[in-house]
Amino acid sequence: MRAARLIKMVLLLQSRPSMTAAELARELEVSERTITRDAQALSEAGVPVYADRGRAGGYRLIGGYRTRLTGLARTEAEALFLSGVPGALRDMGLEDAASAARLKVSAALLPSLRDASRAAGQRFHLDAPAWFNEPETPELLPAVAEAVWDDRRITAGYRRGTAEVERVLEPYGLVLKAGVWYLCARVPGSAGSGPFRVYRIDRFTEVKPAAECFIRDGGFDLPGFWAERAEQFARSILRAEAVVRLSPEGVRRLPYVVDPASAREALGGCGAPDGRGWVRVVLPVESEDVAHGQLTGLGPEVEVVSPATLRDRFAGDAVRLAALYR
């Protein structure tokens, strides 16, 4: 543990002109007294760490000293590609690996380029979770992530409705969608490889890694697979239809209140607008309740034609609104 901290301290000093004891203590999550002892240990080991005294003082490396400990480990290299998603790294248990990787890259760069990662971090940040939701990290996510990185089979307990099933899975990839983690995995079959499926990680009740690894299908494309499955899922839940009339403003706002693919399909098949610019469309919807909640967001820019029960609900809403604002 201390050896890793000493290496990290050297890399920090190599990537910056000087650092105070307080800055080093904050980066290494230790006390300033520990930093003093570590600096003395490095000096005794032949690393030229020099301490400047005074208010503007700090620790620095002298004599152009450069460590050769900049080679990236595999986990560090993999984590580096995810360094723009800090929350996801933390959830998967890769935060330390990513931190070490960034330090090694920074230490290997020319002095004029060492602030590049900081400059990029100040100009771009990916916030994956959706608004108004406080995402919870699934307890078993780090175990699943480790199996994904190692191409290691897992035996998992999985909640399906009120029942719990056990599955042997080949975990291929993780997807973070609007704050929810999913596993894309293949089910090995007795006759060979089975189909790829998607599992919500917060529904895993147990994850046991197997001793053996599986041979990954080199043709598997995680982004392409996820895009295809996401579209299939979106279409599978649209089991009903609603006929509506939309004003020009309603046409513009429709993709913001219903599924965008559903809106494109409906507007693509609409007829010519009437004299007021209104169009009639057949809108695929998940259910009458969902359609009521979504289309309410369009207010007076939509008129429901059918089904009659949905039209009656909007008529009732209109009466109640008129009474409120009379």
PDB file of N, CA, C and O in Angstrom, residues 21-51:
ATOM      1  N   ALA A  21       2.600  20.386   0.742  1.00  0.00           N
ATOM      2  CA  ALA A  21       2.263  19.197   1.521  1.00  0.00           C
ATOM      3  C   ALA A  21       0.755  19.016   1.596  1.00  0.00           C
ATOM      4  O   ALA A  21       0.247  17.885   1.543  1.00  0.00           O
ATOM      5  N   ALA A  22       0.024  20.128   1.694  1.00  0.00           N
ATOM      6  CA  ALA A  22      -1.440  20.043   1.771  1.00  0.00           C
ATOM      7  C   ALA A  22      -2.017  19.487   0.467  1.00  0.00           C
ATOM      8  O   ALA A  22      -2.947  18.670   0.489  1.00  0.00           O
ATOM      9  N   GLU A  23      -1.466  19.940  -0.668  1.00  0.00           N
ATOM     10  CA  GLU A  23      -1.954  19.447  -1.960  1.00  0.00           C
ATOM     11  C   GLU A  23      -1.672  17.954  -2.118  1.00  0.00           C
ATOM     12  O   GLU A  23      -2.527  17.188  -2.576  1.00  0.00           O
ATOM     13  N   LEU A  24      -0.461  17.536  -1.745  1.00  0.00           N
ATOM     14  CA  LEU A  24      -0.117  16.114  -1.836  1.00  0.00           C
ATOM     15  C   LEU A  24      -0.980  15.281  -0.889  1.00  0.00           C
ATOM     16  O   LEU A  24      -1.443  14.193  -1.244  1.00  0.00           O
ATOM     17  N   ALA A  25      -1.201  15.789   0.308  1.00  0.00           N
ATOM     18  CA  ALA A  25      -2.025  15.062   1.268  1.00  0.00           C
ATOM     19  C   ALA A  25      -3.438  14.888   0.744  1.00  0.00           C
ATOM     20  O   ALA A  25      -4.057  13.825   0.909  1.00  0.00           O
ATOM     21  N   ARG A  26      -3.964  15.926   0.098  1.00  0.00           N
ATOM     22  CA  ARG A  26      -5.321  15.839  -0.456  1.00  0.00           C
ATOM     23  C   ARG A  26      -5.380  14.841  -1.602  1.00  0.00           C
ATOM     24  O   ARG A  26      -6.312  14.047  -1.703  1.00  0.00           O
ATOM     25  N   GLU A  27      -4.380  14.854  -2.476  1.00  0.00           N
ATOM     26  CA  GLU A  27      -4.366  13.939  -3.616  1.00  0.00           C
ATOM     27  C   GLU A  27      -4.205  12.487  -3.171  1.00  0.00           C
ATOM     28  O   GLU A  27      -4.822  11.579  -3.720  1.00  0.00           O
ATOM     29  N   LEU A  28      -3.368  12.269  -2.158  1.00  0.00           N
ATOM     30  CA  LEU A  28      -3.046  10.907  -1.726  1.00  0.00           C
ATOM     31  C   LEU A  28      -3.908  10.437  -0.568  1.00  0.00           C
ATOM     32  O   LEU A  28      -3.769   9.295  -0.113  1.00  0.00           O
ATOM     33  N   GLU A  29      -4.772  11.341  -0.062  1.00  0.00           N
ATOM     34  CA  GLU A  29      -5.718  11.008   1.004  1.00  0.00           C
ATOM     35  C   GLU A  29      -4.993  10.525   2.270  1.00  0.00           C
ATOM     36  O   GLU A  29      -5.341   9.497   2.861  1.00  0.00           O
ATOM     37  N   VAL A  30      -3.967  11.277   2.653  1.00  0.00           N
ATOM     38  CA  VAL A  30      -3.229  11.002   3.889  1.00  0.00           C
ATOM     39  C   VAL A  30      -3.010  12.342   4.606  1.00  0.00           C
ATOM     40  O   VAL A  30      -3.398  13.402   4.112  1.00  0.00           O
ATOM     41  N   SER A  31      -2.368  12.285   5.762  1.00  0.00           N
ATOM     42  CA  SER A  31      -2.083  13.511   6.510  1.00  0.00           C
ATOM     43  C   SER A  31      -0.803  14.165   5.988  1.00  0.00           C
ATOM     44  O   SER A  31       0.007  13.539   5.284  1.00  0.00           O
ATOM     45  N   GLU A  32      -0.618  15.438   6.341  1.00  0.00           N
ATOM     46  CA  GLU A  32       0.596  16.136   5.934  1.00  0.00           C
ATOM     47  C   GLU A  32       1.830  15.538   6.612  1.00  0.00           C
ATOM     48  O   GLU A  32       2.930  15.556   6.046  1.00  0.00           O
ATOM     49  N   ARG A  33       1.678  15.015   7.830  1.00  0.00           N
ATOM     50  CA  ARG A  33       2.799  14.358   8.500  1.00  0.00           C
ATOM     51  C   ARG A  33       3.232  13.123   7.718  1.00  0.00           C
ATOM     52  O   ARG A  33       4.430  12.826   7.612  1.00  0.00           O
ATOM     53  N   THR A  34       2.247  12.396   7.156  1.00  0.00           N
ATOM     54  CA  THR A  34       2.589  11.229   6.336  1.00  0.00           C
ATOM     55  C   THR A  34       3.351  11.654   5.090  1.00  0.00           C
ATOM     56  O   THR A  34       4.298  10.979   4.665  1.00  0.00           O
ATOM     57  N   ILE A  35       2.966  12.787   4.498  1.00  0.00           N
ATOM     58  CA  ILE A  35       3.670  13.300   3.318  1.00  0.00           C
ATOM     59  C   ILE A  35       5.128  13.609   3.675  1.00  0.00           C
ATOM     60  O   ILE A  35       6.051  13.297   2.916  1.00  0.00           O
ATOM     61  N   THR A  36       5.344  14.209   4.850  1.00  0.00           N
ATOM     62  CA  THR A  36       6.712  14.518   5.281  1.00  0.00           C
ATOM     63  C   THR A  36       7.542  13.247   5.413  1.00  0.00           C
ATOM     64  O   THR A  36       8.697  13.174   4.958  1.00  0.00           O
ATOM     65  N   ARG A  37       6.953  12.212   6.021  1.00  0.00           N
ATOM     66  CA  ARG A  37       7.674  10.947   6.180  1.00  0.00           C
ATOM     67  C   ARG A  37       7.930  10.289   4.827  1.00  0.00           C
ATOM     68  O   ARG A  37       9.001   9.730   4.584  1.00  0.00           O
ATOM     69  N   ASP A  38       6.932  10.342   3.925  1.00  0.00           N
ATOM     70  CA  ASP A  38       7.101   9.733   2.602  1.00  0.00           C
ATOM     71  C   ASP A  38       8.187  10.445   1.801  1.00  0.00           C
ATOM     72  O   ASP A  38       8.971   9.803   1.093  1.00  0.00           O
ATOM     73  N   ALA A  39       8.227  11.770   1.907  1.00  0.00           N
ATOM     74  CA  ALA A  39       9.262  12.529   1.192  1.00  0.00           C
ATOM     75  C   ALA A  39      10.649  12.141   1.701  1.00  0.00           C
ATOM     76  O   ALA A  39      11.600  12.003   0.922  1.00  0.00           O
ATOM     77  N   GLN A  40      10.772  11.968   3.015  1.00  0.00           N
ATOM     78  CA  GLN A  40      12.053  11.556   3.580  1.00  0.00           C
ATOM     79  C   GLN A  40      12.436  10.161   3.106  1.00  0.00           C
ATOM     80  O   GLN A  40      13.596   9.893   2.771  1.00  0.00           O
ATOM     81  N   ALA A  41      11.435   9.245   3.038  1.00  0.00           N
ATOM     82  CA  ALA A  41      11.699   7.882   2.570  1.00  0.00           C
ATOM     83  C   ALA A  41      12.157   7.884   1.113  1.00  0.00           C
ATOM     84  O   ALA A  41      13.071   7.146   0.729  1.00  0.00           O
ATOM     85  N   LEU A  42      11.534   8.711   0.271  1.00  0.00           N
ATOM     86  CA  LEU A  42      11.939   8.800  -1.130  1.00  0.00           C
ATOM     87  C   LEU A  42      13.357   9.333  -1.252  1.00  0.00           C
ATOM     88  O   LEU A  42      14.154   8.857  -2.063  1.00  0.00           O
ATOM     89  N   SER A  43      13.665  10.345  -0.448  1.00  0.00           N
ATOM     90  CA  SER A  43      15.004  10.929  -0.495  1.00  0.00           C
ATOM     91  C   SER A  43      16.055   9.897  -0.093  1.00  0.00           C
ATOM     92  O   SER A  43      17.122   9.789  -0.720  1.00  0.00           O
ATOM     93  N   GLU A  44      15.764   9.110   0.959  1.00  0.00           N
ATOM     94  CA  GLU A  44      16.701   8.082   1.399  1.00  0.00           C
ATOM     95  C   GLU A  44      16.861   6.983   0.361  1.00  0.00           C
ATOM     96  O   GLU A  44      17.908   6.317   0.309  1.00  0.00           O
ATOM     97  N   ALA A  45      15.810   6.811  -0.485  1.00  0.00           N
ATOM     98  CA  ALA A  45      15.878   5.789  -1.524  1.00  0.00           C
ATOM     99  C   ALA A  45      16.555   6.294  -2.798  1.00  0.00           C
ATOM    100  O   ALA A  45      16.663   5.560  -3.784  1.00  0.00           O
ATOM    101  N   GLY A  46      17.003   7.560  -2.791  1.00  0.00           N
ATOM    102  CA  GLY A  46      17.724   8.097  -3.934  1.00  0.00           C
ATOM    103  C   GLY A  46      16.887   8.931  -4.885  1.00  0.00           C
ATOM    104  O   GLY A  46      17.392   9.401  -5.903  1.00  0.00           O
ATOM    105  N   VAL A  47      15.610   9.150  -4.566  1.00  0.00           N
ATOM    106  CA  VAL A  47      14.777  10.014  -5.399  1.00  0.00           C
ATOM    107  C   VAL A  47      14.985  11.449  -4.930  1.00  0.00           C
ATOM    108  O   VAL A  47      14.763  11.753  -3.748  1.00  0.00           O
ATOM    109  N   PRO A  48      15.427  12.346  -5.819  1.00  0.00           N
ATOM    110  CA  PRO A  48      15.786  13.699  -5.400  1.00  0.00           C
ATOM    111  C   PRO A  48      14.571  14.598  -5.135  1.00  0.00           C
ATOM    112  O   PRO A  48      14.226  15.470  -5.927  1.00  0.00           O
ATOM    113  N   VAL A  49      13.915  14.357  -4.008  1.00  0.00           N
ATOM    114  CA  VAL A  49      12.788  15.195  -3.598  1.00  0.00           C
ATOM    115  C   VAL A  49      13.332  16.336  -2.749  1.00  0.00           C
ATOM    116  O   VAL A  49      14.041  16.103  -1.762  1.00  0.00           O
ATOM    117  N   TYR A  50      13.001  17.564  -3.132  1.00  0.00           N
ATOM    118  CA  TYR A  50      13.508  18.740  -2.425  1.00  0.00           C
ATOM    119  C   TYR A  50      12.325  19.505  -1.843  1.00  0.00           C
ATOM    120  O   TYR A  50      11.293  19.690  -2.502  1.00  0.00           O
ATOM    121  N   ALA A  51      12.472  19.960  -0.601  1.00  0.00           N
ATOM    122  CA  ALA A  51      11.409  20.716   0.076  1.00  0.00           C
ATOM    123  C   ALA A  51      11.800  22.181   0.152  1.00  0.00           C
ATOM    124  O   ALA A  51      12.831  22.529   0.752  1.00  0.00           O
TER     125      ALA A  51
END
